Tab-separated table of C-alpha atoms and ligand atoms in Angstrom:
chain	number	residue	atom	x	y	z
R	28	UNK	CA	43.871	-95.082	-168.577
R	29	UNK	CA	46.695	-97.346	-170.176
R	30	UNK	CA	50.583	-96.908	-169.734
R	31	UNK	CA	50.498	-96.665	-174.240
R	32	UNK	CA	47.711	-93.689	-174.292
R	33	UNK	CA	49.861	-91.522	-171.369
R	34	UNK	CA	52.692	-92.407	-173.489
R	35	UNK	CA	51.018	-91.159	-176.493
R	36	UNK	CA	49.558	-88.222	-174.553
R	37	UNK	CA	52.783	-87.427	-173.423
R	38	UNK	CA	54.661	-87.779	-176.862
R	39	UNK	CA	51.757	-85.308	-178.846
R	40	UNK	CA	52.498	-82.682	-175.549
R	41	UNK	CA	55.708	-82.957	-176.131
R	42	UNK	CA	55.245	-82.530	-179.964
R	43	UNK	CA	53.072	-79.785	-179.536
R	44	UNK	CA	54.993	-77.821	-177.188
R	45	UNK	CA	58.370	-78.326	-178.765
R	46	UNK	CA	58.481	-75.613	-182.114
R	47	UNK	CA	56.659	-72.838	-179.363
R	48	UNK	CA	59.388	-74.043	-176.194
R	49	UNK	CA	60.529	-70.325	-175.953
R	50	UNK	CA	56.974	-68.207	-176.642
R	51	UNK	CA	55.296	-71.011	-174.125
R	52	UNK	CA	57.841	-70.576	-171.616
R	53	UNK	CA	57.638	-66.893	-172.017
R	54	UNK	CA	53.890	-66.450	-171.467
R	55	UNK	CA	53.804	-69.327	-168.839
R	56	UNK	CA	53.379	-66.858	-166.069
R	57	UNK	CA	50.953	-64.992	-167.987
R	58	UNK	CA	48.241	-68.048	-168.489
R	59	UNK	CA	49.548	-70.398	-165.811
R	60	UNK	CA	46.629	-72.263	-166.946
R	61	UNK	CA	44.318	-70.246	-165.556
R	62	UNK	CA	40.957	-68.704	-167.384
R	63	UNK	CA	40.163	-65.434	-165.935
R	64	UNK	CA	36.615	-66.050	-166.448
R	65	UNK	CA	33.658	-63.819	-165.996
R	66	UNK	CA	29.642	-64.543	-165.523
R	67	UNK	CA	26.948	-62.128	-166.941
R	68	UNK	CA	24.019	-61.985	-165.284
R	69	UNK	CA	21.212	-63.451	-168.006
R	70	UNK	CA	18.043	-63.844	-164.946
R	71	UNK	CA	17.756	-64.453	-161.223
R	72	UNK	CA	19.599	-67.243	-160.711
R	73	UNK	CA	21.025	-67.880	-163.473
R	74	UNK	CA	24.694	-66.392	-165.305
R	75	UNK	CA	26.207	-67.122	-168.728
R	76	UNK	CA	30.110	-67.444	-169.139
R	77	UNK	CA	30.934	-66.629	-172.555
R	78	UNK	CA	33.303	-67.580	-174.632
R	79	UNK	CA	35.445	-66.216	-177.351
R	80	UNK	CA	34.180	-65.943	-180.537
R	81	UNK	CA	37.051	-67.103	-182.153
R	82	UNK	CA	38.858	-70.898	-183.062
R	83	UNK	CA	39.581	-73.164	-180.792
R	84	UNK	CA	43.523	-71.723	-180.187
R	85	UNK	CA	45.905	-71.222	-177.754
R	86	UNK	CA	45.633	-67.906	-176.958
R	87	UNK	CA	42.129	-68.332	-175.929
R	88	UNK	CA	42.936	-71.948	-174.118
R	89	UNK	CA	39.801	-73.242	-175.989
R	90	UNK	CA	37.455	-71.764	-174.117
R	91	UNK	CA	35.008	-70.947	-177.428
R	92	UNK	CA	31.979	-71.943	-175.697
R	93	UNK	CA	29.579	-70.976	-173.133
R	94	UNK	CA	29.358	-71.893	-170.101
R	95	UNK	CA	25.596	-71.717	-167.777
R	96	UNK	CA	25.635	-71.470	-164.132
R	97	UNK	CA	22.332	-72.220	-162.408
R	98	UNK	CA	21.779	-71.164	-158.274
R	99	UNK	CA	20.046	-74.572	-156.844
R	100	UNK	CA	17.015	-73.141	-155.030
R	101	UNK	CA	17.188	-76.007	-152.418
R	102	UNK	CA	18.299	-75.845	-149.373
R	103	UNK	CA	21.614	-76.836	-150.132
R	104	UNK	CA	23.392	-74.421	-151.659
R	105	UNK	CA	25.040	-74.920	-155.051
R	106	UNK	CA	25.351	-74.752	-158.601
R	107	UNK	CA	24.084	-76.813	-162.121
R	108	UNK	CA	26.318	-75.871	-164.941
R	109	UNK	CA	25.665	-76.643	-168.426
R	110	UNK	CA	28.505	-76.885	-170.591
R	111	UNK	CA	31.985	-77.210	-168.692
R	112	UNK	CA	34.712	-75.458	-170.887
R	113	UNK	CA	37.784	-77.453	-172.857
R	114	UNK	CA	39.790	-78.622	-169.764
R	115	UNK	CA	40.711	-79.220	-166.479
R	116	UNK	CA	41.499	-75.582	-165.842
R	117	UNK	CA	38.852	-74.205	-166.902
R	118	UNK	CA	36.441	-76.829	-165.380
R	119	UNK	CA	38.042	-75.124	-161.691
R	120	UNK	CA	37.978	-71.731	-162.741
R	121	UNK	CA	34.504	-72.468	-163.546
R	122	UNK	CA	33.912	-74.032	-160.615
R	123	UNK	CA	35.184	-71.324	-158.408
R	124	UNK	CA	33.180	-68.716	-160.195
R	125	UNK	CA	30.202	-70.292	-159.586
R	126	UNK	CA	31.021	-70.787	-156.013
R	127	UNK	CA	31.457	-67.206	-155.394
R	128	UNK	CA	28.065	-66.940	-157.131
R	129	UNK	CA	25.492	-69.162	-155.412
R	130	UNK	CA	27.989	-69.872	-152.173
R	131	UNK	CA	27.560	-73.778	-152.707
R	132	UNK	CA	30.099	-76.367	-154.934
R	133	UNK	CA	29.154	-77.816	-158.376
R	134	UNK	CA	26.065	-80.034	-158.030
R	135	UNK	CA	25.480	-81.780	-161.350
R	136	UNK	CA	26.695	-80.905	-164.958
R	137	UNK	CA	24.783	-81.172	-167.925
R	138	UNK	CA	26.834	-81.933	-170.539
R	139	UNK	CA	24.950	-80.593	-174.088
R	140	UNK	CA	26.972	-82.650	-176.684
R	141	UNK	CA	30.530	-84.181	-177.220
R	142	UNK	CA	32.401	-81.638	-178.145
R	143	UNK	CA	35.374	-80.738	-176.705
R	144	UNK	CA	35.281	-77.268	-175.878
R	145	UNK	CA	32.001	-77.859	-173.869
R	146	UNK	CA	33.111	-81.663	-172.507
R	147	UNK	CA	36.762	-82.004	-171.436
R	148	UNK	CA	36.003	-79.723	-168.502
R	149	UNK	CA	34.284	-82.764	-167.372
R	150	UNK	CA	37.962	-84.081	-166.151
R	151	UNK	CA	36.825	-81.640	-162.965
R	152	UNK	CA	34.393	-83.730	-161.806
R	153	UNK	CA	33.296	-86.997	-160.940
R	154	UNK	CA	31.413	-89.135	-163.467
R	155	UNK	CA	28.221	-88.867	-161.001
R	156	UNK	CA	28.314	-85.358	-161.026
R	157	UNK	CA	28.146	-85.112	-164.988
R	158	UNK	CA	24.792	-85.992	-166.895
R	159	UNK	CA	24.483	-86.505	-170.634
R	160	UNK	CA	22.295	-87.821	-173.008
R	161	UNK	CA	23.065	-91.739	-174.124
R	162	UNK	CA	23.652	-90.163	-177.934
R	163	UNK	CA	26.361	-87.879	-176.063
R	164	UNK	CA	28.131	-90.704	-174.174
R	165	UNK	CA	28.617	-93.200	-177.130
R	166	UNK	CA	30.154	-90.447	-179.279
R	167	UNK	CA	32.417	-89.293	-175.979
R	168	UNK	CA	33.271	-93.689	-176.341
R	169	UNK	CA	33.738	-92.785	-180.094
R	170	UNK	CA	35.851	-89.860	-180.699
R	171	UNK	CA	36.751	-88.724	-176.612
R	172	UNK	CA	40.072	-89.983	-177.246
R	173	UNK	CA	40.780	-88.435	-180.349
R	174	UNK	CA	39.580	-84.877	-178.774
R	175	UNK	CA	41.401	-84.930	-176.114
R	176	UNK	CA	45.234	-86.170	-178.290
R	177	UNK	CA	43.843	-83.263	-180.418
R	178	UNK	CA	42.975	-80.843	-177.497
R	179	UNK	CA	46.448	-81.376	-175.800
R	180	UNK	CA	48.282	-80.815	-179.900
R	181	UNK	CA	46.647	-77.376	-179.735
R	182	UNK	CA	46.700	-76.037	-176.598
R	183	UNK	CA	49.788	-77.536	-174.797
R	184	UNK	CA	49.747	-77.022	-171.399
R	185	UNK	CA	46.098	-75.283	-170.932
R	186	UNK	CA	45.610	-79.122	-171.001
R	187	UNK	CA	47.532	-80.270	-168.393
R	188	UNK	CA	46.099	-82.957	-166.035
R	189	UNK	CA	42.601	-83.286	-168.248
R	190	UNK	CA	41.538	-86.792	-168.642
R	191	UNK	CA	38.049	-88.106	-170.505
R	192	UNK	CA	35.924	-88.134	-167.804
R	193	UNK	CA	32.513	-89.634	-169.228
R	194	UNK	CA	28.956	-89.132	-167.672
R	195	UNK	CA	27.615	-91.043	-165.217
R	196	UNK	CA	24.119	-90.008	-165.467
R	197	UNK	CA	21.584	-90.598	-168.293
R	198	UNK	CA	19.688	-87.775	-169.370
R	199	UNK	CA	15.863	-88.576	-169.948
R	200	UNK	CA	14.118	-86.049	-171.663
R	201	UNK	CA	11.212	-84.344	-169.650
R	202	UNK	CA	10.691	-82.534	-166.452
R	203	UNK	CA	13.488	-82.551	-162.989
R	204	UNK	CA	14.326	-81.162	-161.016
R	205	UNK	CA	17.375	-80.489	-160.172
R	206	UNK	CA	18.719	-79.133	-156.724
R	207	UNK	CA	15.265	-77.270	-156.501
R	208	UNK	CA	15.452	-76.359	-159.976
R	209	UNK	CA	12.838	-77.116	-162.335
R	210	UNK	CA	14.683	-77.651	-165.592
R	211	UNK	CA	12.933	-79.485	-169.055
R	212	UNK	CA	15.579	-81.396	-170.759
R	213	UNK	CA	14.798	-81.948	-174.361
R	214	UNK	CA	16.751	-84.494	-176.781
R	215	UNK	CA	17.438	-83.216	-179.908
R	216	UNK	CA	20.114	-83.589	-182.806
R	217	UNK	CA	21.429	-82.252	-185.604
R	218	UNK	CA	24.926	-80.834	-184.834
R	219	UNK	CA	25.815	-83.901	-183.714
R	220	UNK	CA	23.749	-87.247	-182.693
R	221	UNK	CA	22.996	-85.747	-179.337
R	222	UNK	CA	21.814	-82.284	-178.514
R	223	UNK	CA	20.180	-81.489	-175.140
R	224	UNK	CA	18.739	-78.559	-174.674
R	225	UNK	CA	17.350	-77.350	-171.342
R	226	UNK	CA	14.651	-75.237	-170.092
R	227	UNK	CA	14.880	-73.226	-167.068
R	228	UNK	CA	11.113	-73.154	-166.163
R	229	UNK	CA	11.625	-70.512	-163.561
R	230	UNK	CA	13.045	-67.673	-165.151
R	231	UNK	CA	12.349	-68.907	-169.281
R	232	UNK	CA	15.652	-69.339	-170.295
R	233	UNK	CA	16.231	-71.758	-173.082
R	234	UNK	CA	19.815	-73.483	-173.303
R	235	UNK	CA	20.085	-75.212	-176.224
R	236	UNK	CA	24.240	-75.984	-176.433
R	237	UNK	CA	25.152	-76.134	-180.231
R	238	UNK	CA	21.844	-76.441	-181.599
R	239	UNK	CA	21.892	-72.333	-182.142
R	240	UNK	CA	24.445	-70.091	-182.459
R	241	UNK	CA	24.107	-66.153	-182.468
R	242	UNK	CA	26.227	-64.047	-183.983
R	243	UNK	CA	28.666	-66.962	-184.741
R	244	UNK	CA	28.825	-69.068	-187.565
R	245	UNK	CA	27.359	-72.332	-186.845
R	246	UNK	CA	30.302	-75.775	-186.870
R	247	UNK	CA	29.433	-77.967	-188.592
R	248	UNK	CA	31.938	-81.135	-187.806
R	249	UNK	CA	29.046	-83.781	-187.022
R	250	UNK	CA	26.092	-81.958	-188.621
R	251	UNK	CA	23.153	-83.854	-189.949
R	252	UNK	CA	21.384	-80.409	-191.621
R	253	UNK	CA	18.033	-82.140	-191.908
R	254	UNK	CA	17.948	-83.399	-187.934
R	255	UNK	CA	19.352	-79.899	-186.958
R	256	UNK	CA	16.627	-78.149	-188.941
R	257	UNK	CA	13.886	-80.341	-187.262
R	258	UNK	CA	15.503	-79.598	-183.913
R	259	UNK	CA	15.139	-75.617	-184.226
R	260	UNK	CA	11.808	-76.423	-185.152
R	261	UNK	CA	11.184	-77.867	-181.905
R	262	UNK	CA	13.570	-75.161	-179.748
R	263	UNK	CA	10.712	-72.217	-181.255
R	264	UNK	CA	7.953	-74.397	-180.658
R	265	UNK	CA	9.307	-74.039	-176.974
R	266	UNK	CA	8.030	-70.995	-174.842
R	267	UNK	CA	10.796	-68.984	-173.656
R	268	UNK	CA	11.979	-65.616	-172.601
R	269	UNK	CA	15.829	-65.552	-173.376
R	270	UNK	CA	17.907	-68.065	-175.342
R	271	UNK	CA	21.980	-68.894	-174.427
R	272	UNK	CA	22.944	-70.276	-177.555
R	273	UNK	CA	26.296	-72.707	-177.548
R	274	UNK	CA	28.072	-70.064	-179.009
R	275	UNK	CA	27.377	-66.195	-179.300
R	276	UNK	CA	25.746	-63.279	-177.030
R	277	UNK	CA	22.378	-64.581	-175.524
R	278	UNK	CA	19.605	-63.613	-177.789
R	279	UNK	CA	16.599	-61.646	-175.607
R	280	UNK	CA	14.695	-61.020	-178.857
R	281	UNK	CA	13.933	-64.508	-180.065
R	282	UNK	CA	16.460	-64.033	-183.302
R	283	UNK	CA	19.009	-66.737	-182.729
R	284	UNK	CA	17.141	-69.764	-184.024
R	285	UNK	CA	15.903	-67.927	-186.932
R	286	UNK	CA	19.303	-66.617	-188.023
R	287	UNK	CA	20.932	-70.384	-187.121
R	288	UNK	CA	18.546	-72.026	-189.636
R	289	UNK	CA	19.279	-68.731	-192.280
R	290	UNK	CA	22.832	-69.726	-192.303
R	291	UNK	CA	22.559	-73.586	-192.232
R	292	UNK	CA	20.132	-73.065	-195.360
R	293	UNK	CA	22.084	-70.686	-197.160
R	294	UNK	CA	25.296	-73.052	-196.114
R	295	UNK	CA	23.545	-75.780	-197.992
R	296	UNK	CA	22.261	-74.459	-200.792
R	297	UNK	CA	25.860	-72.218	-201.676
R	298	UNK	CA	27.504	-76.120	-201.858
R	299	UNK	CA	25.218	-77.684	-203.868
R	300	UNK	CA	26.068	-74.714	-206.058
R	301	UNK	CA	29.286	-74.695	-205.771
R	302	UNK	CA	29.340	-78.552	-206.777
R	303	UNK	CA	27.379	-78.428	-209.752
R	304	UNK	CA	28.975	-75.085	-210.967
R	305	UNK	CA	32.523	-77.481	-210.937
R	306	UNK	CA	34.148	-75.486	-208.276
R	307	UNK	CA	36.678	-77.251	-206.822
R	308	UNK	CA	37.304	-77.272	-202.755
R	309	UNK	CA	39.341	-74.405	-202.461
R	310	UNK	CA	37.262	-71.805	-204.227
R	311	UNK	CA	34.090	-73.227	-202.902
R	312	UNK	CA	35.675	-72.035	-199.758
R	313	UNK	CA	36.039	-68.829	-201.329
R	314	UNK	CA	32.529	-68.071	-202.538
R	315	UNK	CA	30.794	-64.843	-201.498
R	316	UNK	CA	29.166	-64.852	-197.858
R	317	UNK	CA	25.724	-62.682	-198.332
R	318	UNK	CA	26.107	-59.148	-196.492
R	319	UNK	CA	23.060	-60.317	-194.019
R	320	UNK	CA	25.621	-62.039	-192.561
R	321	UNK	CA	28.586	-59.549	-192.485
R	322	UNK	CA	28.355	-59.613	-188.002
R	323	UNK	CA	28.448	-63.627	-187.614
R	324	UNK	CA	32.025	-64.296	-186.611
R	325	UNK	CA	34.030	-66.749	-188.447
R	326	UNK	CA	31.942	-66.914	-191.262
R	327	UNK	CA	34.508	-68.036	-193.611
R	328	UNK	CA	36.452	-69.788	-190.921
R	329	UNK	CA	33.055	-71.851	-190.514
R	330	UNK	CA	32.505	-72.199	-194.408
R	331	UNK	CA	35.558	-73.580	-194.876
R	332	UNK	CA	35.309	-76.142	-192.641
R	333	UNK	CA	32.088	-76.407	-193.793
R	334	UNK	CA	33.428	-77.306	-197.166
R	335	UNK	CA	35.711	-79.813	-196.336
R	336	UNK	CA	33.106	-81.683	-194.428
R	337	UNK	CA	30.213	-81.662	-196.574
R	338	UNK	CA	31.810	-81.278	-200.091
R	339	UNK	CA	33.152	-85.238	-200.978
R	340	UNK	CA	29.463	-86.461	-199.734
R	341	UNK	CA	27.416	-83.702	-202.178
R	342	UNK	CA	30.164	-84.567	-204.785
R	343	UNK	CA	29.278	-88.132	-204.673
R	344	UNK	CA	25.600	-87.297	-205.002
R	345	UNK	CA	25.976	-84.778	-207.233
R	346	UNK	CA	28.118	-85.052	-209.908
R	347	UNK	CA	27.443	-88.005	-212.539
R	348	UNK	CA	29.670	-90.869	-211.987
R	349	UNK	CA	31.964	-91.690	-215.515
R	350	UNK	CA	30.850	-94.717	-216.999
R	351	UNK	CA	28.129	-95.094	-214.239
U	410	ZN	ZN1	29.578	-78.272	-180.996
């Protein structure tokens, strides 16, 4: 960490916290950066943290995602997480919570792709603890940075202390076990250029990070729609009993991929619409969402954001170039 990044760091905090001094001040003792987190029971063994269905934001400290706790089975006692929240904070809340669930510390942590809400709890460990797959780590080397000036913009002092921690260990997909766990990793892509998804083989639960989303309308910052679509082909080509998507409730009936691929086809197909109808970015944002999804949260949040990434690409190949 160079003297000019904390100085940068330090002048975006600053920034950040400056217009909100009084309301930040005022609800310090209220957060204190701490996550009052709580774990579901999803199968023996094994407990989902949720998080808000909502935007990244600071009254939910970023913690958007989910989080999986898995009890090692070894003799050692302990925990595997997969996914470790938006920051330092959270990353020891986390940890705690799964302390008081399998009586053991943090073991390893699978890290399912680079975004921040499931990576810059990472800063709570130690780079041999965290696991990723190579795709994940050179985009971390890419855009970690970035994230994390970001991270600290929006959510001020929930932030304080986190540093890019990157992985240590190299995912290889296949079988491992993992503190007496058997666990499948599978490398995937699509949301972004890494997507691991793991198998629990004991109890059937698939955890496929960003790859599905339930109830939630999918991001789509880093999306490559034709590698994600291949990917969910794989994830239901997978036996399982439960799913515990990135984002969203965990999905017992098996609907979760289905409904992921709905949305990233209707998603597609509205734009391409939208583009050759002449619709500019703004009302493509606006278009009608179909009433089969009127329960995914942030569905216009998510199209929107949607727009802006996808719409100067599908412009380009879309619309006839003057003079061309
Ligand atoms: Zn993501």
């Amino acid at each position: 960490m160079t003297d000019a990044r904390w100085t940068r760091r330090a002048a975006l905090f600053a920034l950040a916290s400056a217009p909100l001094a009084a309301p930040l001040m005022a609800s310090a003792e209220v957060f204190a950066g701490h996550y009052d987190l709580h774990a579901e029971p999803v199968a023996d063994g094994v407990w989902v943290v949720r998080g808000a269905d909502a935007a990244i934001g600071f009254a939910n400290g970023g913690a958007i995602a989910n989080a999986t706790i898995l009890a090692a089975t070894d003799t050692d006692k302990g925990a595997i997480l997969i996914d470790c929240g938006p920051s330092l904070a959270y990353a020891r809340a986390l940890s705690a919570l799964a302390r008081r669930l399998t009586g053991g510390p943090v073991r390893r942590v699978f890290i399912t792709h680079l975004h921040p809400d499931h990576a810059m709890g990472a800063a709570g460990f130690a780079p041999d603890q965290i696991a990723a797959l190579p795709e994940t780590t050179r985009e971390l080397g890419r855009d970690g940075t970035g994230f994390s000036d970001a991270m600290y913009r929006l959510l001020a002092d929930w932030m304080k202390g986190t540093t890019l921690v990157m992985p240590g260990l190299t995912v290889a997909p296949g079988p491992m076990v993992v503190g007496g766990r058997r666990l499948t990793a599978v490398a995937l892509a699509g949301h972004s250029d890494g997507d691991l998804a793991l198998l629990d083989e004991a109890t059937g639960t698939l955890i496929t990070g960003d790859l599905v989303f339930h109830n939630r309308a999918p991001a789509t910052p880093d999306a490559n729609l034709a590698r994600w679509r291949d990917s969910l082909t794989t994830l239901t080509q997978i036996p399982h009993r439960r799913l515990i998507p990135g984002h969203g409730p965990v999905d017992p009936t098996d609907s979760a991929i289905a409904q992921t691929r709905d949305w990233l086809d209707w998603l597609e197909g509205a734009l391409r619409t939208a583009v050759i109808d002449g619709l500019d970015m703004g009302e493509a944002g606006e278009i009608a969402i179909p009433p089969r999804f009127a329960d995914v949260a942030m569905a216009r949040y998510e199209l929107q954001r949607s727009v802006v990434h996808f719409y100067p690409r599908l412009e380009a190949e879309l619309l006839p170039r003057v003079g061309g």
